Amino acid sequence: MLFPDYRPRRLRQNEGFRRMIRETSLSSNDLILPLFAIGGKGVKNPIESMPGHYQLSIDNLVKKAKEAYELGIPAVMLFGIPEKKDPLATSAYAKNGIVQKATSELKKKISDLVVITDVCLCQYTDHGHCGIVDGRIIDNDATLDLLARTALSHAKAGADMVAPSDMMDGRVAEIRNVLDENDCSNIPIMSYAAKYCSAYYGPFRHAADSAPKFGDRRTYQMDPANSLEAVREVTMDIEEGADIIMIKPALSYLDVICRIRDEIDLPLAAYNVSGEYAMIKAADKMGWIDGKKVMMETLTSIKRAGADMILTYFAVEAAKELRRL
Ligand code: PBG
Ligand code: ZN
């Protein structure tokens, strides 16, 4: 099909044709809004590097979640900022922990909203690592039990789904077992299966106060240079019982999303992370790009690469834009 027989521009000449041949569509159903819960009342601490996002006390968090839900966003992902940190991350699995309280309040006030909880220890350990440490070593197997306790406490508080983001080996199986043994066999696991050791997490670590106090996360998060290893990580998590697979970050890893989409048939999520959000917001503020258009193009590209759902700080803005279009 060569020119002049085939003229690709024929089907680009009006919006009707363009709509008819559009291959990818973005919907508010695809979006998951991350939220940061903190103690207190009436608290709304701006996160400087993530304009439009705040550490929210539960009353304000419920308001934000309601706004999102009413815009057609089916789910939120909850992160907690605890009052106290210690070596064993006890606030992560405390019955009255911040995520546990926020979860039960959300389910009480907006019962049909899907509440997903991030399961990790880094916001709760005094050293900021995702696992417990022995000297300077992150102790994989000693961490598993604490992660499972955290996941179970979220489920008992009413979480609809748990999402381990720690990257310890074997944590999906451990969480699955503990959930199953405690009458939570119906709670799905969204696994951060291929989570890269990325500099794009910078703004999040300010927001969640979770930067490691020594070293970095290279002994547990993946090397950005690897893609075959993502296949191994994803395969393992599926065998261990994951229900949804996540790739994180999204934009520098669209090839990984595409590859995993080709190889597996589970629902696939991508995390459009804090640094990806911050870059667009910053360039928009400078007047260098049209932030709204770049947002829609970015989210569409993540879906085109193969993601079924996108965790994104743009969720509310994008849902508003979709409503307007
Ligand atoms: C840690 C965690 C991170 C994010 C979510 N959970 C990053 C990290 O510090 O390794 C990043 C999210 C983002 O940047 O938006 N378990
Ligand atoms: Zn962590």
mmCIF file of C-alpha atoms and ligand atoms in Angstrom:
data_model
loop_
_atom_site.group_PDB
_atom_site.id
_atom_site.type_symbol
_atom_site.label_atom_id
_atom_site.label_comp_id
_atom_site.label_asym_id
_atom_site.label_seq_id
_atom_site.Cartn_x
_atom_site.Cartn_y
_atom_site.Cartn_z
ATOM 1 C CA MET A 1 0.000 0.000 0.000
ATOM 2 C CA LEU A 2 2.069 2.813 -1.277
ATOM 3 C CA PHE A 3 1.378 6.395 -2.123
ATOM 4 C CA PRO A 4 -0.640 7.497 -4.028
ATOM 5 C CA ASP A 5 -2.957 4.489 -3.437
ATOM 6 C CA TYR A 6 -2.731 4.772 0.312
ATOM 7 C CA ARG A 7 -3.026 8.246 1.765
ATOM 8 C CA PRO A 8 -2.965 8.076 5.567
ATOM 9 C CA ARG A 9 -4.187 11.665 5.700
ATOM 10 C CA ARG A 10 -7.579 10.631 4.257
ATOM 11 C CA LEU A 11 -8.603 9.329 7.665
ATOM 12 C CA ARG A 12 -7.168 12.260 9.551
ATOM 13 C CA GLN A 13 -9.089 14.997 7.831
ATOM 14 C CA ASN A 14 -11.886 15.433 10.353
ATOM 15 C CA GLU A 15 -12.599 14.684 14.009
ATOM 16 C CA GLY A 16 -15.250 12.090 13.101
ATOM 17 C CA PHE A 17 -12.756 9.966 11.159
ATOM 18 C CA ARG A 18 -10.147 10.486 13.842
ATOM 19 C CA ARG A 19 -12.543 9.299 16.538
ATOM 20 C CA MET A 20 -13.500 6.254 14.437
ATOM 21 C CA ILE A 21 -9.952 5.028 13.986
ATOM 22 C CA ARG A 22 -8.629 5.943 17.437
ATOM 23 C CA GLU A 23 -6.953 2.857 18.905
ATOM 24 C CA THR A 24 -6.577 3.838 22.542
ATOM 25 C CA SER A 25 -9.040 5.479 24.842
ATOM 26 C CA LEU A 26 -8.536 6.857 28.290
ATOM 27 C CA SER A 27 -11.359 6.717 30.806
ATOM 28 C CA SER A 28 -11.753 7.762 34.419
ATOM 29 C CA ASN A 29 -12.242 4.022 35.082
ATOM 30 C CA ASP A 30 -8.535 3.564 34.348
ATOM 31 C CA LEU A 31 -7.337 5.957 37.030
ATOM 32 C CA ILE A 32 -6.256 5.374 40.625
ATOM 33 C CA LEU A 33 -5.578 8.371 42.872
ATOM 34 C CA PRO A 34 -2.723 8.142 45.413
ATOM 35 C CA LEU A 35 -3.436 9.934 48.708
ATOM 36 C CA PHE A 36 -1.291 10.727 51.750
ATOM 37 C CA ALA A 37 -2.926 10.328 55.157
ATOM 38 C CA ILE A 38 -1.623 12.080 58.252
ATOM 39 C CA GLY A 39 -2.952 12.472 61.819
ATOM 40 C CA GLY A 40 -4.834 15.460 63.188
ATOM 41 C CA LYS A 41 -7.918 17.362 62.045
ATOM 42 C CA GLY A 42 -8.265 19.946 59.298
ATOM 43 C CA VAL A 43 -4.685 19.292 58.173
ATOM 44 C CA LYS A 44 -3.787 20.054 54.550
ATOM 45 C CA ASN A 45 0.006 20.367 54.252
ATOM 46 C CA PRO A 46 1.017 21.275 50.704
ATOM 47 C CA ILE A 47 3.662 19.058 49.103
ATOM 48 C CA GLU A 48 5.893 21.592 47.438
ATOM 49 C CA SER A 49 7.227 19.444 44.625
ATOM 50 C CA MET A 50 3.778 18.002 43.841
ATOM 51 C CA PRO A 51 1.524 21.033 43.269
ATOM 52 C CA GLY A 52 -2.105 20.237 44.052
ATOM 53 C CA HIS A 53 -1.196 17.423 46.453
ATOM 54 C CA TYR A 54 -1.234 17.505 50.236
ATOM 55 C CA GLN A 55 -0.683 15.461 53.336
ATOM 56 C CA LEU A 56 -4.299 15.213 54.457
ATOM 57 C CA SER A 57 -5.856 14.456 57.810
ATOM 58 C CA ILE A 58 -8.626 11.893 57.540
ATOM 59 C CA ASP A 59 -11.475 14.447 57.390
ATOM 60 C CA ASN A 60 -9.879 16.205 54.409
ATOM 61 C CA LEU A 61 -8.804 12.930 52.840
ATOM 62 C CA VAL A 62 -12.413 11.727 52.784
ATOM 63 C CA LYS A 63 -13.436 14.959 51.017
ATOM 64 C CA LYS A 64 -10.754 14.527 48.369
ATOM 65 C CA ALA A 65 -11.639 10.863 47.851
ATOM 66 C CA LYS A 66 -15.302 11.788 47.476
ATOM 67 C CA GLU A 67 -14.456 14.355 44.816
ATOM 68 C CA ALA A 68 -12.452 11.726 42.945
ATOM 69 C CA TYR A 69 -15.177 9.109 43.269
ATOM 70 C CA GLU A 70 -17.819 11.504 41.989
ATOM 71 C CA LEU A 71 -15.637 12.219 38.958
ATOM 72 C CA GLY A 72 -15.732 8.508 38.092
ATOM 73 C CA ILE A 73 -12.402 7.431 39.595
ATOM 74 C CA PRO A 74 -13.026 3.977 41.051
ATOM 75 C CA ALA A 75 -10.079 3.669 43.432
ATOM 76 C CA VAL A 76 -7.549 5.369 45.671
ATOM 77 C CA MET A 77 -4.143 4.168 46.858
ATOM 78 C CA LEU A 78 -3.429 5.087 50.471
ATOM 79 C CA PHE A 79 -0.059 5.997 51.950
ATOM 80 C CA GLY A 80 0.350 6.843 55.619
ATOM 81 C CA ILE A 81 2.556 9.282 57.492
ATOM 82 C CA PRO A 82 2.708 7.936 61.058
ATOM 83 C CA GLU A 83 3.286 9.817 64.290
ATOM 84 C CA LYS A 84 6.200 7.666 65.298
ATOM 85 C CA LYS A 85 8.891 5.639 63.557
ATOM 86 C CA ASP A 86 10.974 2.839 65.041
ATOM 87 C CA PRO A 87 13.301 0.033 63.881
ATOM 88 C CA LEU A 88 10.451 -2.504 63.618
ATOM 89 C CA ALA A 89 7.967 -0.177 61.905
ATOM 90 C CA THR A 90 5.344 -0.927 64.561
ATOM 91 C CA SER A 91 3.068 1.889 63.358
ATOM 92 C CA ALA A 92 2.744 0.078 60.018
ATOM 93 C CA TYR A 93 0.730 -2.779 61.503
ATOM 94 C CA ALA A 94 -0.821 -1.051 64.518
ATOM 95 C CA LYS A 95 -4.568 -1.579 64.742
ATOM 96 C CA ASN A 96 -4.999 2.170 65.146
ATOM 97 C CA GLY A 97 -2.365 3.117 62.590
ATOM 98 C CA ILE A 98 -2.986 6.000 60.232
ATOM 99 C CA VAL A 99 -3.726 3.864 57.160
ATOM 100 C CA GLN A 100 -5.963 1.541 59.163
ATOM 101 C CA LYS A 101 -7.983 4.497 60.485
ATOM 102 C CA ALA A 102 -8.158 6.242 57.113
ATOM 103 C CA THR A 103 -9.267 3.010 55.459
ATOM 104 C CA SER A 104 -12.119 2.325 57.840
ATOM 105 C CA GLU A 105 -13.278 5.934 57.658
ATOM 106 C CA LEU A 106 -13.210 5.914 53.841
ATOM 107 C CA LYS A 107 -15.166 2.667 53.689
ATOM 108 C CA LYS A 108 -17.682 4.054 56.175
ATOM 109 C CA LYS A 109 -18.224 7.276 54.210
ATOM 110 C CA ILE A 110 -17.807 6.129 50.572
ATOM 111 C CA SER A 111 -18.561 2.429 50.693
ATOM 112 C CA ASP A 112 -18.252 1.767 46.942
ATOM 113 C CA LEU A 113 -14.874 3.435 46.591
ATOM 114 C CA VAL A 114 -12.135 0.836 46.120
ATOM 115 C CA VAL A 115 -9.544 1.409 48.824
ATOM 116 C CA ILE A 116 -6.121 0.029 47.976
ATOM 117 C CA THR A 117 -3.432 0.282 50.636
ATOM 118 C CA ASP A 118 0.277 0.535 49.974
ATOM 119 C CA VAL A 119 2.019 -2.117 52.054
ATOM 120 C CA CYS A 120 5.577 -1.159 52.930
ATOM 121 C CA LEU A 121 7.661 -0.266 55.942
ATOM 122 C CA CYS A 122 9.697 2.735 54.719
ATOM 123 C CA GLN A 123 7.386 5.435 56.097
ATOM 124 C CA TYR A 124 7.395 3.632 59.450
ATOM 125 C CA THR A 125 11.018 2.622 60.027
ATOM 126 C CA ASP A 126 13.324 5.162 61.677
ATOM 127 C CA HIS A 127 16.006 4.422 59.040
ATOM 128 C CA GLY A 128 13.621 4.792 56.090
ATOM 129 C CA HIS A 129 14.281 1.425 54.441
ATOM 130 C CA CYS A 130 11.478 -0.760 53.115
ATOM 131 C CA GLY A 131 12.621 -3.716 55.219
ATOM 132 C CA ILE A 132 14.048 -4.165 58.661
ATOM 133 C CA VAL A 133 17.813 -3.824 58.919
ATOM 134 C CA ASP A 134 20.543 -5.860 60.481
ATOM 135 C CA GLY A 135 23.514 -3.523 60.648
ATOM 136 C CA ARG A 136 23.505 -2.075 57.157
ATOM 137 C CA ILE A 137 21.908 -5.126 55.538
ATOM 138 C CA ILE A 138 18.201 -5.211 54.660
ATOM 139 C CA ASP A 139 17.010 -8.516 56.134
ATOM 140 C CA ASN A 140 14.641 -10.018 53.562
ATOM 141 C CA ASP A 141 13.139 -12.932 55.468
ATOM 142 C CA ALA A 142 12.770 -11.097 58.756
ATOM 143 C CA THR A 143 10.754 -8.433 56.908
ATOM 144 C CA LEU A 144 8.197 -10.831 55.411
ATOM 145 C CA ASP A 145 6.264 -11.410 58.618
ATOM 146 C CA LEU A 146 5.936 -7.659 59.273
ATOM 147 C CA LEU A 147 4.713 -7.014 55.743
ATOM 148 C CA ALA A 148 2.118 -9.759 56.084
ATOM 149 C CA ARG A 149 0.967 -8.356 59.434
ATOM 150 C CA THR A 150 0.676 -4.925 57.833
ATOM 151 C CA ALA A 151 -1.356 -6.273 54.918
ATOM 152 C CA LEU A 152 -3.650 -8.216 57.253
ATOM 153 C CA SER A 153 -4.233 -5.178 59.472
ATOM 154 C CA HIS A 154 -5.208 -3.166 56.378
ATOM 155 C CA ALA A 155 -7.604 -5.890 55.260
ATOM 156 C CA LYS A 156 -9.140 -6.092 58.724
ATOM 157 C CA ALA A 157 -9.631 -2.315 58.648
ATOM 158 C CA GLY A 158 -11.653 -2.759 55.454
ATOM 159 C CA ALA A 159 -9.144 -2.375 52.619
ATOM 160 C CA ASP A 160 -10.463 -3.802 49.344
ATOM 161 C CA MET A 161 -6.996 -4.655 48.042
ATOM 162 C CA VAL A 162 -3.417 -4.566 49.347
ATOM 163 C CA ALA A 163 -0.398 -3.456 47.327
ATOM 164 C CA PRO A 164 3.067 -4.483 48.550
ATOM 165 C CA SER A 165 5.727 -2.040 47.304
ATOM 166 C CA ASP A 166 8.745 -3.224 49.288
ATOM 167 C CA MET A 167 10.381 -5.522 46.703
ATOM 168 C CA MET A 168 11.401 -8.174 49.256
ATOM 169 C CA ASP A 169 11.615 -11.655 47.725
ATOM 170 C CA GLY A 170 8.677 -13.899 48.581
ATOM 171 C CA ARG A 171 6.403 -11.274 50.049
ATOM 172 C CA VAL A 172 3.431 -11.956 47.797
ATOM 173 C CA ALA A 173 3.293 -15.605 48.891
ATOM 174 C CA GLU A 174 3.667 -14.647 52.546
ATOM 175 C CA ILE A 175 0.907 -12.045 52.346
ATOM 176 C CA ARG A 176 -1.369 -14.421 50.420
ATOM 177 C CA ASN A 177 -0.902 -17.130 53.082
ATOM 178 C CA VAL A 178 -1.569 -14.852 56.004
ATOM 179 C CA LEU A 179 -4.641 -13.323 54.341
ATOM 180 C CA ASP A 180 -5.987 -16.780 53.492
ATOM 181 C CA GLU A 181 -5.437 -18.084 57.015
ATOM 182 C CA ASN A 182 -7.344 -15.151 58.471
ATOM 183 C CA ASP A 183 -10.593 -15.172 56.487
ATOM 184 C CA CYS A 184 -9.340 -12.712 53.876
ATOM 185 C CA SER A 185 -9.015 -15.037 50.910
ATOM 186 C CA ASN A 186 -11.230 -12.662 48.908
ATOM 187 C CA ILE A 187 -8.789 -9.740 49.222
ATOM 188 C CA PRO A 188 -6.747 -9.360 46.018
ATOM 189 C CA ILE A 189 -3.064 -8.420 45.915
ATOM 190 C CA MET A 190 -1.818 -5.740 43.542
ATOM 191 C CA SER A 191 1.884 -6.403 43.438
ATOM 192 C CA TYR A 192 4.465 -3.744 42.678
ATOM 193 C CA ALA A 193 6.127 -6.541 40.716
ATOM 194 C CA ALA A 194 8.707 -4.693 38.642
ATOM 195 C CA LYS A 195 9.649 -1.705 40.721
ATOM 196 C CA TYR A 196 12.799 0.023 39.591
ATOM 197 C CA CYS A 197 15.329 1.868 41.725
ATOM 198 C CA SER A 198 14.399 5.230 40.283
ATOM 199 C CA ALA A 199 15.363 8.848 40.859
ATOM 200 C CA TYR A 200 11.815 9.718 39.812
ATOM 201 C CA TYR A 201 10.608 8.908 43.354
ATOM 202 C CA GLY A 202 12.192 12.071 44.807
ATOM 203 C CA PRO A 203 9.059 14.180 45.397
ATOM 204 C CA PHE A 204 7.210 11.192 46.900
ATOM 205 C CA ARG A 205 9.888 10.712 49.517
ATOM 206 C CA HIS A 206 9.386 14.299 50.655
ATOM 207 C CA ALA A 207 5.637 13.818 50.663
ATOM 208 C CA ALA A 208 5.772 10.586 52.649
ATOM 209 C CA ASP A 209 8.915 11.396 54.651
ATOM 210 C CA SER A 210 10.351 8.051 53.580
ATOM 211 C CA ALA A 211 13.851 8.695 52.225
ATOM 212 C CA PRO A 212 16.415 6.152 53.467
ATOM 213 C CA LYS A 213 18.710 7.608 56.154
ATOM 214 C CA PHE A 214 21.696 5.603 54.907
ATOM 215 C CA GLY A 215 22.573 3.944 51.620
ATOM 216 C CA ASP A 216 19.940 3.554 48.906
ATOM 217 C CA ARG A 217 17.386 1.011 47.700
ATOM 218 C CA ARG A 218 19.568 -0.687 45.077
ATOM 219 C CA THR A 219 19.760 -3.986 46.966
ATOM 220 C CA TYR A 220 16.015 -4.510 46.652
ATOM 221 C CA GLN A 221 14.609 -2.352 43.849
ATOM 222 C CA MET A 222 15.467 -3.226 40.248
ATOM 223 C CA ASP A 223 18.280 -1.883 38.126
ATOM 224 C CA PRO A 224 16.815 0.486 35.470
ATOM 225 C CA ALA A 225 18.977 -1.245 32.868
ATOM 226 C CA ASN A 226 17.066 -4.541 33.141
ATOM 227 C CA SER A 227 14.032 -5.851 31.314
ATOM 228 C CA LEU A 228 14.393 -9.658 31.272
ATOM 229 C CA GLU A 229 14.620 -9.440 35.030
ATOM 230 C CA ALA A 230 11.221 -7.736 35.036
ATOM 231 C CA VAL A 231 9.806 -10.830 33.352
ATOM 232 C CA ARG A 232 11.269 -12.999 36.126
ATOM 233 C CA GLU A 233 9.938 -10.723 38.872
ATOM 234 C CA VAL A 234 6.463 -10.624 37.351
ATOM 235 C CA THR A 235 6.392 -14.385 36.766
ATOM 236 C CA MET A 236 7.362 -15.026 40.393
ATOM 237 C CA ASP A 237 4.703 -12.726 41.759
ATOM 238 C CA ILE A 238 2.035 -14.377 39.635
ATOM 239 C CA GLU A 239 3.114 -17.806 40.867
ATOM 240 C CA GLU A 240 2.993 -16.504 44.423
ATOM 241 C CA GLY A 241 -0.591 -15.333 43.973
ATOM 242 C CA ALA A 242 -0.626 -11.749 42.702
ATOM 243 C CA ASP A 243 -3.943 -10.668 41.144
ATOM 244 C CA ILE A 244 -2.789 -7.442 39.499
ATOM 245 C CA ILE A 245 0.755 -6.721 38.340
ATOM 246 C CA MET A 246 2.263 -3.266 38.532
ATOM 247 C CA ILE A 247 5.202 -1.720 36.688
ATOM 248 C CA LYS A 248 6.769 1.347 38.260
ATOM 249 C CA PRO A 249 7.697 4.016 37.175
ATOM 250 C CA ALA A 250 5.791 4.297 33.895
ATOM 251 C CA LEU A 251 7.389 6.671 31.409
ATOM 252 C CA SER A 252 10.973 5.480 31.297
ATOM 253 C CA TYR A 253 9.619 1.916 31.350
ATOM 254 C CA LEU A 254 6.993 1.908 28.586
ATOM 255 C CA ASP A 255 8.979 -0.842 26.880
ATOM 256 C CA VAL A 256 8.668 -2.969 30.018
ATOM 257 C CA ILE A 257 4.912 -2.343 30.172
ATOM 258 C CA CYS A 258 4.634 -3.362 26.533
ATOM 259 C CA ARG A 259 6.721 -6.484 27.026
ATOM 260 C CA ILE A 260 4.864 -7.637 30.123
ATOM 261 C CA ARG A 261 1.525 -6.968 28.387
ATOM 262 C CA ASP A 262 2.613 -9.339 25.607
ATOM 263 C CA GLU A 263 3.746 -12.049 27.994
ATOM 264 C CA ILE A 264 1.102 -12.142 30.689
ATOM 265 C CA ASP A 265 -2.671 -12.041 30.816
ATOM 266 C CA LEU A 266 -3.276 -10.590 34.283
ATOM 267 C CA PRO A 267 -4.561 -7.039 34.676
ATOM 268 C CA LEU A 268 -1.627 -4.665 34.408
ATOM 269 C CA ALA A 269 -1.139 -1.420 36.314
ATOM 270 C CA ALA A 270 1.461 1.279 35.755
ATOM 271 C CA TYR A 271 2.527 3.868 38.303
ATOM 272 C CA ASN A 272 2.988 7.347 36.825
ATOM 273 C CA VAL A 273 5.222 8.401 39.715
ATOM 274 C CA SER A 274 5.826 11.625 41.599
ATOM 275 C CA GLY A 275 8.832 12.798 39.555
ATOM 276 C CA GLU A 276 6.918 12.268 36.316
ATOM 277 C CA TYR A 277 4.150 14.448 37.712
ATOM 278 C CA ALA A 278 6.551 17.079 39.040
ATOM 279 C CA MET A 279 8.350 17.488 35.703
ATOM 280 C CA ILE A 280 5.141 18.238 33.832
ATOM 281 C CA LYS A 281 3.902 20.596 36.539
ATOM 282 C CA ALA A 282 7.212 22.460 36.607
ATOM 283 C CA ALA A 283 7.452 22.878 32.846
ATOM 284 C CA ASP A 284 3.816 23.984 32.700
ATOM 285 C CA LYS A 285 4.434 26.563 35.408
ATOM 286 C CA MET A 286 7.377 27.925 33.444
ATOM 287 C CA GLY A 287 5.086 28.263 30.444
ATOM 288 C CA TRP A 288 7.278 25.883 28.467
ATOM 289 C CA ILE A 289 4.631 23.248 27.761
ATOM 290 C CA ASP A 290 0.854 22.998 27.827
ATOM 291 C CA GLY A 291 0.527 20.944 31.023
ATOM 292 C CA LYS A 292 -3.015 19.691 30.375
ATOM 293 C CA LYS A 293 -2.216 18.466 26.875
ATOM 294 C CA VAL A 294 1.012 16.832 27.997
ATOM 295 C CA MET A 295 -0.878 15.160 30.857
ATOM 296 C CA MET A 296 -3.453 13.641 28.483
ATOM 297 C CA GLU A 297 -0.773 12.578 25.987
ATOM 298 C CA THR A 298 1.262 10.988 28.781
ATOM 299 C CA LEU A 299 -1.643 9.031 30.258
ATOM 300 C CA THR A 300 -2.763 7.900 26.807
ATOM 301 C CA SER A 301 0.753 6.683 26.015
ATOM 302 C CA ILE A 302 0.835 4.567 29.177
ATOM 303 C CA LYS A 303 -2.409 2.910 28.120
ATOM 304 C CA ARG A 304 -1.197 2.498 24.549
ATOM 305 C CA ALA A 305 1.890 0.709 25.890
ATOM 306 C CA GLY A 306 -0.470 -1.834 27.472
ATOM 307 C CA ALA A 307 -1.447 -0.726 30.962
ATOM 308 C CA ASP A 308 -5.051 -1.407 31.986
ATOM 309 C CA MET A 309 -4.928 1.057 34.861
ATOM 310 C CA ILE A 310 -2.751 3.980 35.907
ATOM 311 C CA LEU A 311 -1.848 5.180 39.363
ATOM 312 C CA THR A 312 -1.416 8.886 38.868
ATOM 313 C CA TYR A 313 -1.346 12.173 40.760
ATOM 314 C CA PHE A 314 -3.137 13.563 37.691
ATOM 315 C CA ALA A 315 -6.188 11.371 38.347
ATOM 316 C CA VAL A 316 -8.560 14.165 39.430
ATOM 317 C CA GLU A 317 -7.365 16.642 36.814
ATOM 318 C CA ALA A 318 -7.531 14.043 34.058
ATOM 319 C CA ALA A 319 -11.005 12.897 35.102
ATOM 320 C CA LYS A 320 -12.180 16.522 34.944
ATOM 321 C CA GLU A 321 -10.635 16.897 31.509
ATOM 322 C CA LEU A 322 -12.283 13.668 30.315
ATOM 323 C CA ARG A 323 -15.619 14.930 31.528
ATOM 324 C CA ARG A 324 -15.131 18.176 29.590
ATOM 325 C CA LEU A 325 -14.085 16.461 26.327
HETATM 326 C C1 PBG B 1 8.177 2.980 48.775
HETATM 327 C C2 PBG B 1 7.371 3.674 47.747
HETATM 328 C C3 PBG B 1 7.870 4.525 46.780
HETATM 329 C C4 PBG B 1 6.811 5.011 46.055
HETATM 330 C C5 PBG B 1 5.672 4.417 46.556
HETATM 331 N N1 PBG B 1 6.030 3.584 47.612
HETATM 332 C C6 PBG B 1 9.212 4.892 46.353
HETATM 333 C C7 PBG B 1 10.415 4.610 47.106
HETATM 334 O O1 PBG B 1 10.763 5.399 48.005
HETATM 335 O O2 PBG B 1 11.075 3.634 46.795
HETATM 336 C C8 PBG B 1 6.987 5.996 44.944
HETATM 337 C C9 PBG B 1 5.820 6.685 44.444
HETATM 338 C C10 PBG B 1 6.107 7.899 43.662
HETATM 339 O O3 PBG B 1 7.239 8.347 43.435
HETATM 340 O O4 PBG B 1 5.090 8.475 43.232
HETATM 341 N N2 PBG B 1 7.725 1.751 49.163
HETATM 342 ZN ZN ZN B 2 9.057 1.229 50.905
#
